[in-house]
């Protein structure tokens, strides 16, 4: 899952980036409103954490612009403690949640998970596909009763595949959801990671789940038994 953090306070931004990365999210950070808005328009994020008071363009204006363009990405606003209730009500319709500063990371993480859960088709913290299970909280991946040890990047890729079963995922889509904006898309890194993942998830199982769609990308599906 890829999250955009738009926050001008470097300390807060770094704290969010570090904490979310430790929770296996892929994180892009923008330190001003204009950069944040252009990233939000160019990329397909799974969630945006949007500060209200920002240089360049404030968070409420960004929220309104995204919603007017029918960009329905879940958004959690980071608000000042003394923000008046009327104003909160005003933009509540457009955002999914708001959290007053200062907040603890645990509190923020709980809100992030709740919003993502509401937006996911399963509505649960556990994703299932065939005999594969992925726990979004403990980050455990189990196949056929056996735990599979994955690196952070392999886990992100697995999660993205499991959120989109039976759907062809292009390399561009995978890049957008699993790698941050420093990613060099001219490399074959995606194929390399898919192969790492296959070696861990499919090797030794008669039923292969990760399949190549030649010239396009990859698909998670129950294929023919070999
Ligand atoms: Ca701010």
XYZ file of N, CA and C and ligand atoms in Angstrom:
679
model
N 0.846 -1.183 0.000
C 0.000 0.000 0.000
C 0.882 1.232 0.000
N 0.527 2.182 -0.842
C 1.365 3.370 -0.956
C 0.643 4.598 -0.406
N 1.359 5.293 0.477
C 0.780 6.456 1.154
C 1.566 7.711 0.782
N 0.849 8.793 0.518
C 1.482 10.094 0.312
C 1.316 10.902 1.597
N 2.432 11.405 2.107
C 2.410 12.277 3.280
C 2.681 13.703 2.804
N 1.742 14.608 3.035
C 1.962 16.021 2.682
C 2.028 16.786 4.001
N 3.226 17.175 4.359
C 3.466 17.772 5.686
C 4.721 18.627 5.605
N 4.599 19.915 5.959
C 5.750 20.810 5.829
C 6.696 20.751 7.021
N 6.215 20.266 8.163
C 7.118 20.155 9.312
C 7.990 18.916 9.125
N 9.250 19.173 8.843
C 10.190 18.099 8.525
C 10.191 16.984 9.577
N 10.144 17.405 10.847
C 10.211 16.414 11.925
C 9.009 15.480 11.903
N 7.837 16.079 11.727
C 6.606 15.274 11.685
C 6.614 14.376 10.448
N 7.026 14.960 9.317
C 7.062 14.195 8.060
C 8.006 12.997 8.187
N 9.172 13.226 8.766
C 10.151 12.131 8.910
C 9.651 11.044 9.847
N 8.986 11.497 10.927
C 8.443 10.575 11.911
C 7.359 9.697 11.267
N 6.525 10.320 10.437
C 5.477 9.548 9.760
C 6.074 8.588 8.733
N 7.032 9.090 7.972
C 7.645 8.271 6.933
C 8.319 7.042 7.531
N 9.078 7.266 8.587
C 9.819 6.176 9.223
C 8.844 5.139 9.807
N 7.848 5.637 10.559
C 6.890 4.735 11.196
C 6.088 3.926 10.187
N 5.641 4.590 9.122
C 4.834 3.891 8.120
C 5.669 2.870 7.352
N 6.926 3.215 7.091
C 7.805 2.255 6.405
C 8.013 1.017 7.253
N 8.157 1.231 8.552
C 8.318 0.088 9.450
C 7.074 -0.793 9.450
N 5.942 -0.204 9.129
C 4.694 -0.976 9.038
C 4.442 -1.474 7.616
N 5.496 -1.477 6.809
C 5.475 -2.055 5.449
C 4.686 -1.230 4.434
N 4.464 0.043 4.713
C 3.863 0.883 3.684
C 4.974 1.476 2.817
N 4.629 1.789 1.581
C 5.532 2.533 0.713
C 5.121 3.991 0.862
N 6.099 4.882 1.066
C 5.752 6.253 1.430
C 6.434 7.275 0.519
N 5.661 8.187 -0.025
C 6.186 9.380 -0.688
C 5.906 10.551 0.248
N 6.832 11.535 0.260
C 6.632 12.703 1.109
C 6.722 13.973 0.270
N 5.803 14.905 0.506
C 5.885 16.238 -0.090
C 5.887 17.231 1.065
N 6.757 18.244 0.970
C 6.890 19.206 2.063
C 6.131 20.507 1.814
N 5.480 20.627 0.664
C 4.617 21.797 0.473
C 3.381 21.414 -0.326
N 2.403 22.304 -0.290
C 1.096 22.002 -0.858
C 1.113 21.756 -2.359
N 1.883 22.543 -3.085
C 1.880 22.413 -4.541
C 2.493 21.094 -4.989
N 3.610 20.737 -4.338
C 4.254 19.466 -4.668
C 3.329 18.307 -4.295
N 2.708 18.431 -3.117
C 1.794 17.387 -2.659
C 0.637 17.200 -3.621
N 0.089 18.317 -4.057
C -1.039 18.229 -4.972
C -0.634 17.601 -6.307
N 0.534 17.995 -6.830
C 0.900 17.426 -8.127
C 1.205 15.929 -8.002
N 1.803 15.509 -6.894
C 2.020 14.066 -6.697
C 0.681 13.328 -6.619
N -0.277 13.928 -5.911
C -1.588 13.288 -5.748
C -2.325 13.183 -7.083
N -2.075 14.146 -7.972
C -2.742 14.117 -9.280
C -2.065 13.136 -10.234
N -0.741 12.979 -10.067
C 0.009 12.142 -11.018
C 0.018 10.667 -10.648
N -0.126 10.366 -9.346
C 0.031 8.985 -8.905
C -1.257 8.441 -8.310
N -1.290 7.113 -8.256
C -2.471 6.456 -7.688
C -2.131 5.975 -6.278
N -2.360 6.827 -5.291
C -2.043 6.433 -3.917
C -3.192 5.637 -3.314
N -2.856 4.844 -2.301
C -3.890 4.098 -1.579
C -4.473 4.947 -0.459
N -3.700 5.947 -0.018
C -4.172 6.843 1.043
C -3.277 8.081 1.073
N -3.851 9.221 1.469
C -3.058 10.449 1.613
C -3.235 10.994 3.025
N -2.117 11.327 3.671
C -2.142 12.046 4.944
C -1.844 13.495 4.595
N -2.804 14.366 4.839
C -2.720 15.730 4.331
C -2.810 16.742 5.461
N -1.718 17.462 5.664
C -1.707 18.527 6.659
C -2.602 19.665 6.161
N -3.184 20.430 7.077
C -4.064 21.533 6.672
C -3.241 22.789 6.357
N -2.376 23.182 7.302
C -1.588 24.395 7.116
C -0.316 24.051 6.360
N -0.274 24.450 5.077
C 0.871 24.113 4.238
C 1.305 25.331 3.435
N 2.600 25.490 3.194
C 3.031 26.542 2.269
C 2.646 26.158 0.836
N 2.413 27.141 -0.007
C 2.078 26.872 -1.413
C 0.578 26.771 -1.614
N -0.022 25.756 -1.010
C -1.475 25.575 -1.135
C -1.936 24.815 0.104
N -3.008 25.281 0.741
C -3.382 24.624 1.989
C -4.127 23.315 1.735
N -4.144 22.491 2.777
C -4.684 21.142 2.663
C -6.148 21.090 2.252
N -6.938 22.040 2.738
C -8.362 22.031 2.407
C -8.566 22.312 0.910
N -7.786 23.257 0.372
C -7.884 23.569 -1.066
C -7.461 22.362 -1.903
N -6.432 21.653 -1.443
C -5.975 20.452 -2.162
C -7.081 19.393 -2.136
N -7.650 19.183 -0.949
C -8.738 18.208 -0.794
C -9.887 18.532 -1.751
N -10.282 19.798 -1.772
C -11.411 20.199 -2.622
C -11.088 19.993 -4.101
N -9.865 20.325 -4.477
C -9.471 20.151 -5.876
C -9.492 18.677 -6.278
N -8.936 17.810 -5.416
C -8.909 16.375 -5.741
C -10.330 15.830 -5.867
N -11.186 16.211 -4.928
C -12.560 15.694 -4.964
C -13.339 16.240 -6.162
N -13.059 17.503 -6.534
C -13.769 18.065 -7.692
C -13.337 17.370 -8.986
N -12.135 16.775 -8.963
C -11.678 16.010 -10.129
C -12.058 14.536 -10.011
N -12.907 14.228 -9.058
C -13.390 12.855 -8.836
C -12.259 11.894 -8.465
N -11.249 12.413 -7.792
C -10.191 11.549 -7.279
C -10.615 11.131 -5.878
N -10.975 9.860 -5.737
C -11.617 9.394 -4.508
C -10.654 8.697 -3.543
N -9.375 8.960 -3.692
C -8.381 8.367 -2.783
C -8.754 8.704 -1.329
N -8.650 7.721 -0.415
C -8.907 8.042 0.996
C -7.928 9.098 1.512
N -8.460 10.084 2.225
C -7.629 11.183 2.739
C -7.887 11.367 4.229
N -6.806 11.405 5.005
C -6.900 11.755 6.425
C -6.209 13.103 6.601
N -6.947 14.075 7.140
C -6.380 15.404 7.354
C -5.671 15.459 8.707
N -4.522 16.114 8.716
C -3.791 16.353 9.963
C -4.090 17.796 10.349
N -4.800 17.984 11.439
C -5.286 19.323 11.755
C -4.607 19.900 12.994
N -4.605 21.225 13.060
C -4.095 21.883 14.258
C -5.079 21.644 15.400
N -4.557 21.608 16.607
C -5.367 21.272 17.774
C -6.516 22.266 17.973
N -6.225 23.543 17.690
C -7.209 24.583 17.984
C -8.116 24.899 16.792
N -8.175 24.014 15.840
C -8.997 24.263 14.668
C -10.482 24.277 15.041
N -11.177 25.267 14.539
C -12.584 25.404 14.946
C -13.458 24.297 14.354
N -14.426 23.897 15.178
C -15.259 22.752 14.826
C -16.020 22.958 13.515
N -16.469 24.194 13.263
C -17.208 24.486 12.031
C -16.401 24.148 10.798
N -15.154 24.537 10.872
C -14.274 24.299 9.725
C -14.084 22.799 9.519
N -13.920 22.076 10.626
C -13.767 20.629 10.542
C -14.980 20.022 9.848
N -16.173 20.470 10.259
C -17.405 19.943 9.662
C -17.439 20.246 8.174
N -16.933 21.445 7.832
C -16.939 21.863 6.440
C -16.203 20.903 5.525
N -15.055 20.414 5.958
C -14.335 19.546 5.027
C -14.474 18.067 5.343
N -15.204 17.783 6.404
C -15.419 16.390 6.783
C -16.031 15.584 5.639
N -16.910 16.244 4.901
C -17.585 15.559 3.798
C -16.578 15.063 2.762
N -15.519 15.835 2.587
C -14.565 15.468 1.542
C -13.468 14.541 1.993
N -13.166 14.520 3.289
C -12.085 13.653 3.738
C -12.659 12.471 4.512
N -11.847 11.466 4.711
C -12.315 10.226 5.329
C -12.189 10.249 6.841
N -11.256 11.054 7.313
C -11.050 11.170 8.746
C -10.134 12.362 8.969
N -10.061 12.842 10.201
C -9.060 13.848 10.523
C -8.522 13.550 11.901
N -7.288 13.957 12.118
C -6.644 13.657 13.386
C -5.937 14.918 13.875
N -6.286 15.385 15.080
C -5.659 16.612 15.572
C -4.224 16.370 16.047
N -3.371 17.367 15.791
C -1.992 17.315 16.280
C -1.952 17.827 17.717
N -1.077 17.343 18.568
C -0.150 16.241 18.274
C -0.841 14.894 18.449
N -0.366 13.906 17.728
C -0.958 12.572 17.836
C 0.172 11.567 18.001
N -0.166 10.422 18.571
C 0.847 9.368 18.689
C 0.830 8.559 17.399
N 1.932 7.892 17.124
C 1.982 7.100 15.902
C 0.947 5.972 15.935
N 0.751 5.370 17.105
C -0.209 4.258 17.248
C -1.621 4.722 16.886
N -1.949 5.933 17.349
C -3.264 6.488 17.056
C -3.440 6.700 15.551
N -2.412 7.285 14.947
C -2.469 7.530 13.513
C -2.590 6.217 12.743
N -1.777 5.240 13.137
C -1.772 3.949 12.450
C -3.152 3.289 12.532
N -3.777 3.393 13.698
C -5.117 2.810 13.871
C -6.112 3.476 12.914
N -6.007 4.799 12.763
C -6.899 5.534 11.845
C -6.635 5.123 10.397
N -5.344 5.031 10.064
C -4.964 4.651 8.698
C -5.547 3.277 8.371
N -5.370 2.345 9.294
C -5.868 0.983 9.043
C -7.383 0.951 8.940
N -8.051 1.735 9.796
C -9.519 1.756 9.773
C -10.015 2.291 8.431
N -9.388 3.368 7.949
C -9.816 3.954 6.674
C -9.534 2.989 5.525
N -8.362 2.364 5.527
C -8.030 1.415 4.459
C -8.984 0.221 4.470
N -9.342 -0.212 5.679
C -10.257 -1.354 5.812
C -11.633 -1.002 5.223
N -12.099 0.210 5.527
C -13.400 0.650 4.991
C -13.385 0.692 3.466
N -12.219 1.001 2.899
C -12.128 1.133 1.446
C -11.789 -0.172 0.736
N -11.434 -1.200 1.498
C -11.054 -2.452 0.840
C -12.285 -3.323 0.657
N -12.223 -4.198 -0.331
C -13.395 -5.028 -0.619
C -13.613 -6.059 0.485
N -12.537 -6.486 1.144
C -12.692 -7.534 2.156
C -13.192 -6.960 3.491
N -12.861 -5.682 3.769
C -13.267 -5.081 5.031
C -12.647 -5.763 6.232
N -11.520 -6.407 6.025
C -10.892 -7.177 7.107
C -9.388 -6.898 7.151
N -8.747 -7.285 8.239
C -7.302 -7.117 8.346
C -6.542 -8.323 7.815
N -7.290 -9.283 7.289
C -6.631 -10.478 6.747
C -7.063 -10.651 5.292
N -6.092 -10.840 4.415
C -6.396 -11.093 3.008
C -6.205 -12.582 2.751
N -7.128 -13.164 2.012
C -7.042 -14.588 1.674
C -7.109 -14.779 0.181
N -6.302 -15.692 -0.317
C -6.433 -16.119 -1.709
C -5.933 -17.556 -1.801
N -6.778 -18.430 -2.344
C -6.457 -19.865 -2.390
C -6.015 -20.302 -0.994
N -4.833 -20.949 -0.877
C -4.381 -21.351 0.463
C -3.381 -20.352 1.056
N -3.413 -19.119 0.524
C -2.531 -18.050 1.002
C -3.291 -17.118 1.951
N -2.626 -16.725 3.026
C -3.208 -15.767 3.956
C -2.187 -14.681 4.245
N -2.615 -13.436 4.222
C -1.716 -12.330 4.561
C -2.388 -11.491 5.649
N -1.709 -11.362 6.775
C -2.228 -10.597 7.903
C -1.651 -9.181 7.844
N -2.530 -8.196 7.681
C -2.082 -6.807 7.492
C -1.530 -6.192 8.773
N -1.846 -6.775 9.920
C -1.360 -6.220 11.178
C -0.023 -6.857 11.575
N 0.010 -8.179 11.595
C 1.257 -8.840 12.015
C 2.235 -8.997 10.842
N 1.761 -8.762 9.609
C 2.543 -8.912 8.383
C 2.979 -10.350 8.139
N 2.244 -11.292 8.722
C 2.577 -12.705 8.479
C 1.916 -13.183 7.199
N 2.683 -13.904 6.412
C 2.147 -14.512 5.200
C 2.251 -16.018 5.364
N 1.117 -16.697 5.182
C 1.085 -18.138 5.400
C 0.527 -18.815 4.166
N 1.216 -19.862 3.734
C 0.650 -20.664 2.642
C 0.585 -22.117 3.074
N -0.585 -22.688 2.944
C -0.776 -24.090 3.299
C -0.346 -24.376 4.733
N -0.596 -23.423 5.635
C -0.267 -23.614 7.044
C 1.181 -23.309 7.396
N 1.994 -22.971 6.396
C 3.414 -22.727 6.637
C 3.726 -21.240 6.453
N 4.407 -20.657 7.447
C 4.742 -19.243 7.358
C 5.854 -19.001 6.339
N 5.670 -17.952 5.549
C 6.665 -17.600 4.532
C 7.344 -16.308 4.949
N 8.653 -16.338 5.055
C 9.416 -15.141 5.440
C 9.634 -14.271 4.212
N 9.138 -13.034 4.270
C 9.313 -12.123 3.140
C 10.066 -10.866 3.579
N 10.825 -10.289 2.651
C 11.435 -8.987 2.924
C 10.337 -7.923 2.804
N 10.637 -6.692 3.212
C 9.647 -5.614 3.175
C 9.087 -5.426 1.762
N 9.961 -5.422 0.772
C 9.504 -5.174 -0.599
C 8.688 -6.348 -1.137
N 9.135 -7.559 -0.810
C 8.373 -8.741 -1.232
C 6.978 -8.730 -0.604
N 6.920 -8.316 0.657
C 5.633 -8.240 1.354
C 4.699 -7.227 0.668
N 5.219 -6.057 0.349
C 4.404 -5.038 -0.320
C 3.854 -5.554 -1.651
N 4.707 -6.249 -2.367
C 4.306 -6.819 -3.661
C 3.236 -7.895 -3.457
N 3.442 -8.747 -2.473
C 2.468 -9.802 -2.163
C 1.119 -9.183 -1.783
N 1.177 -8.148 -0.947
C -0.057 -7.487 -0.519
C -0.797 -6.894 -1.722
N -0.052 -6.253 -2.607
C -0.693 -5.644 -3.782
C -1.346 -6.713 -4.664
N -0.647 -7.825 -4.873
C -1.218 -8.924 -5.664
C -2.477 -9.467 -4.986
N -2.425 -9.631 -3.663
C -3.565 -10.222 -2.950
C -4.759 -9.276 -2.854
N -4.503 -7.976 -2.964
C -5.619 -7.034 -2.986
C -6.274 -6.977 -4.357
N -5.594 -7.526 -5.345
C -6.103 -7.482 -6.718
C -6.051 -8.851 -7.383
N -6.695 -9.863 -6.788
C -6.612 -11.208 -7.362
C -7.344 -11.280 -8.700
N -6.888 -12.196 -9.539
C -7.524 -12.458 -10.843
C -7.585 -11.210 -11.730
N -6.649 -10.317 -11.507
C -6.628 -9.084 -12.295
C -5.212 -8.911 -12.830
N -5.093 -8.620 -14.116
C -3.757 -8.416 -14.690
C -3.197 -7.099 -14.164
N -2.006 -7.170 -13.573
C -1.363 -5.971 -13.040
C -0.156 -5.644 -13.919
N -0.194 -4.477 -14.529
C 0.917 -4.086 -15.396
C 2.107 -3.668 -14.541
N 3.265 -3.610 -15.172
C 4.456 -3.159 -14.432
C 4.261 -1.727 -13.935
N 3.569 -0.913 -14.710
C 3.307 0.473 -14.293
C 2.446 0.500 -13.029
N 1.406 -0.319 -13.005
C 0.549 -0.366 -11.819
C 1.340 -0.842 -10.608
N 2.159 -1.854 -10.812
C 2.960 -2.380 -9.696
C 3.924 -1.297 -9.201
N 4.551 -0.602 -10.135
C 5.461 0.496 -9.759
C 4.735 1.534 -8.914
N 3.547 1.917 -9.355
C 2.783 2.972 -8.676
C 2.403 2.610 -7.253
N 2.155 1.327 -7.012
C 1.657 0.939 -5.692
C 2.721 0.368 -4.766
N 3.827 -0.087 -5.329
C 4.782 -0.822 -4.497
C 6.131 -0.110 -4.364
N 6.435 0.792 -5.286
C 7.715 1.501 -5.196
C 7.484 2.996 -4.979
N 8.414 3.660 -4.317
C 8.225 5.098 -4.113
C 8.709 5.876 -5.336
N 8.587 7.180 -5.297
C 8.817 7.961 -6.514
C 10.284 8.097 -6.922
N 11.179 7.548 -6.114
C 12.588 7.529 -6.530
C 12.910 6.334 -7.424
N 11.919 5.516 -7.670
C 12.122 4.282 -8.420
C 12.482 4.555 -9.877
N 13.486 3.839 -10.382
C 13.898 3.971 -11.771
C 13.170 2.900 -12.595
N 12.172 3.347 -13.336
C 11.303 2.377 -14.019
C 11.967 1.723 -15.234
N 13.181 2.129 -15.561
C 13.831 1.505 -16.710
C 14.608 0.240 -16.336
N 14.560 -0.115 -15.069
C 15.254 -1.330 -14.655
C 14.278 -2.499 -14.674
N 14.827 -3.709 -14.491
C 13.943 -4.878 -14.454
C 13.678 -5.322 -13.021
N 13.739 -4.360 -12.114
C 13.594 -4.647 -10.692
C 12.282 -5.372 -10.354
N 11.199 -5.000 -11.021
C 9.910 -5.645 -10.733
C 9.980 -7.135 -11.041
N 10.518 -7.463 -12.199
C 10.622 -8.885 -12.572
C 11.501 -9.644 -11.587
N 12.572 -8.981 -11.151
C 13.469 -9.609 -10.186
C 12.717 -9.912 -8.891
N 11.950 -8.937 -8.411
C 11.213 -9.144 -7.155
C 10.080 -10.156 -7.299
N 9.428 -10.153 -8.444
C 8.376 -11.160 -8.658
C 9.000 -12.552 -8.612
N 10.205 -12.684 -9.161
C 10.861 -13.992 -9.116
C 11.257 -14.377 -7.697
N 11.726 -13.415 -6.915
C 12.022 -13.696 -5.493
C 10.760 -14.221 -4.811
N 9.659 -13.519 -5.063
C 8.396 -13.854 -4.417
C 7.918 -15.242 -4.847
N 8.035 -15.524 -6.128
C 7.648 -16.843 -6.640
C 8.427 -17.954 -5.986
N 9.720 -17.715 -5.827
C 10.563 -18.747 -5.205
C 10.090 -19.056 -3.802
N 9.552 -18.060 -3.123
C 9.110 -18.285 -1.743
C 7.664 -18.776 -1.665
N 6.834 -18.272 -2.559
C 5.390 -18.536 -2.446
C 4.948 -19.755 -3.259
N 5.528 -19.921 -4.443
C 5.044 -20.984 -5.338
C 5.939 -22.221 -5.388
N 7.200 -22.050 -5.084
C 8.119 -23.180 -5.212
C 7.705 -24.298 -4.238
N 7.611 -25.509 -4.767
C 7.261 -26.648 -3.922
C 5.761 -26.878 -3.806
N 4.966 -25.958 -4.366
C 3.509 -26.158 -4.332
C 3.036 -26.566 -5.731
N 2.173 -27.584 -5.815
C 1.705 -28.004 -7.149
C 0.900 -26.905 -7.847
N 0.186 -26.109 -7.054
C -0.645 -25.041 -7.621
C 0.151 -23.732 -7.625
N 0.475 -23.237 -8.815
C 1.185 -21.954 -8.889
C 0.161 -20.818 -8.844
N 0.490 -19.759 -8.123
C -0.465 -18.654 -7.964
C -0.039 -17.378 -8.694
N 1.272 -17.169 -8.816
C 1.759 -15.941 -9.476
C 2.123 -16.278 -10.924
N 1.426 -15.652 -11.850
C 1.607 -15.979 -13.263
C 2.037 -14.757 -14.064
N 2.869 -15.019 -15.072
C 3.306 -13.950 -15.970
C 2.278 -13.788 -17.084
N 1.939 -12.547 -17.371
C 1.123 -12.275 -18.555
C 2.086 -11.635 -19.556
N 2.489 -12.412 -20.528
C 3.580 -12.003 -21.399
C 3.383 -10.628 -22.043
N 4.398 -9.801 -21.910
C 4.355 -8.469 -22.509
C 3.515 -7.465 -21.734
N 2.861 -7.915 -20.660
C 1.965 -7.008 -19.929
C 2.384 -6.872 -18.464
N 2.377 -7.989 -17.754
C 2.703 -7.910 -16.333
C 2.454 -9.234 -15.647
N 1.727 -9.172 -14.545
C 1.541 -10.370 -13.724
C 0.101 -10.475 -13.243
N -0.269 -11.712 -12.841
C -1.609 -11.936 -12.301
C -1.536 -12.978 -11.191
N -2.309 -12.738 -10.140
C -2.449 -13.729 -9.076
C -3.723 -14.513 -9.382
N -3.550 -15.789 -9.692
C -4.743 -16.609 -9.978
C -4.416 -18.068 -9.732
N -5.481 -18.851 -9.616
C -5.304 -20.280 -9.436
C -5.171 -20.888 -10.821
N -3.933 -21.251 -11.145
C -3.673 -21.767 -12.490
C -3.807 -23.278 -12.535
N -3.362 -23.841 -13.650
C -3.401 -25.295 -13.802
C -2.385 -25.926 -12.874
N -2.747 -27.065 -12.334
C -1.777 -27.783 -11.492
C -0.722 -28.407 -12.383
N 0.510 -28.319 -11.884
C 1.606 -28.903 -12.683
C 2.240 -30.041 -11.902
Ca 1.820 22.525 8.614
